[in-house]
Amino acid sequence: MSAYDPIARLYDPWSASVVEDVSFYVEEALAAVAGSVAGQADEARPGNRAPGAPAGGLVVELGVGTGRIAIPTALAGVHVIGVDSSRRMLEVCAQRAREAGVESLLDLRLGDLRRPPVDERVLLVTCPFRAYLHLRDDAQRLQALRAARELLRPGGRLVFDVFAPSREDVEETDGRWLEREPGIFERADWDLEARRLTLSVRGPQGASRMTLWWLEPERWHALLVEAGFVVEGCYGWFDRSPYSGGEDTIWVARRD
Ligand SMILES: C[S@@+](CC[C@H](N)C(=O)[O-])C[C@H]1O[C@@H](n2cnc3c(N)ncnc32)[C@H](O)[C@@H]1O
């Protein structure tokens, strides 16, 4: 069972204030679709389009969750294959997609992002909101990054965000239950030596505890290169400002 299963109904109210990344990822998807539409003449040749791939373009989101990003992306007209290891999160995502009238644009697949059940080849793979931090070591990270690269057509991009905590963040939050949203409490237990965060959450719709492992940006850069990517950019925020030492990094990596 996934640690997200018990909080599938809590996830959206828990992350209600996380909105800054949505337009960023929607823009990335629209740009990728524009690229594939521009290449449509090539795609239209027999055998050139991946089986089942829509002519207008398709993106893959790894760790799609409840569709916080995928549903706005679909509402913008982009087809999304969403992979997640939590059956319950996918159920919420499917319900939200029906309510938004975009179920035909979302193809939800239960699976592990290290071995995504995706045969299609696309111009954009995303892994938003720190989902890669659930990978515990470099072997798992490399497996995931290589798997993402395999999904990309030449010239396609992997875009994802991760974080590494600041000392102030650790000091302010360590071991304390904090009310993140009304009635929803979150507790962070930081192990600086192991670079491991145990994150607990409880609220009216459920409770869970999950583990995240962080890395310094230099390590993410090195892993991306080792996985065969060309690192095109590293932003420090979703407004595309360059990384300059904060907690968040947003990576754009290309398959040549
Ligand atoms: C922080 S949530 C992000 C959800 C969504 N992308 C968003 O931006 O709101 C992380 C998601 O990654 C999924 N996840 C974690 N580890 C995974 C794995 N190994 N394979 C597939 N999904 C995974 C979780 O089930 C969860 O839905």
PDB file of C-alpha atoms in Angstrom, residues 13 18 30 34 62 65 68 77 79 95 103 110 114 119 128 143 149 156 169 186 202 236 256:
ATOM      1  CA  PRO A  13      -7.151  20.322   1.067  1.00  0.00           C
ATOM      2  CA  VAL A  18       0.411  25.125  -3.331  1.00  0.00           C
ATOM      3  CA  LEU A  30       1.669  23.701 -24.019  1.00  0.00           C
ATOM      4  CA  ALA A  34       3.381  23.176 -29.840  1.00  0.00           C
ATOM      5  CA  LEU A  62       5.077  10.795 -13.177  1.00  0.00           C
ATOM      6  CA  GLY A  65      -1.443  12.201  -7.688  1.00  0.00           C
ATOM      7  CA  ARG A  68      -3.431  18.994  -9.172  1.00  0.00           C
ATOM      8  CA  GLY A  77      -6.223  20.942 -24.131  1.00  0.00           C
ATOM      9  CA  HIS A  79      -3.466  14.891 -23.348  1.00  0.00           C
ATOM     10  CA  GLN A  95     -13.219  11.655 -10.188  1.00  0.00           C
ATOM     11  CA  GLU A 103     -11.602  12.477 -18.527  1.00  0.00           C
ATOM     12  CA  LEU A 110      -1.184   2.552 -11.768  1.00  0.00           C
ATOM     13  CA  ARG A 114      10.928   3.759 -11.911  1.00  0.00           C
ATOM     14  CA  ASP A 119       5.050   2.591 -24.307  1.00  0.00           C
ATOM     15  CA  PRO A 128       6.027  17.812 -10.181  1.00  0.00           C
ATOM     16  CA  GLN A 143      16.622   4.054 -12.323  1.00  0.00           C
ATOM     17  CA  ARG A 149      14.666   9.456 -20.422  1.00  0.00           C
ATOM     18  CA  GLY A 156      12.268  15.962 -25.465  1.00  0.00           C
ATOM     19  CA  ASP A 169      13.321  25.690   7.918  1.00  0.00           C
ATOM     20  CA  GLU A 186       1.727  18.480   9.529  1.00  0.00           C
ATOM     21  CA  ARG A 202      -3.401  14.282   9.867  1.00  0.00           C
ATOM     22  CA  GLY A 236      15.104  28.636  -8.239  1.00  0.00           C
ATOM     23  CA  ASP A 256      19.620  14.666 -27.171  1.00  0.00           C
TER      24      ASP A 256
END
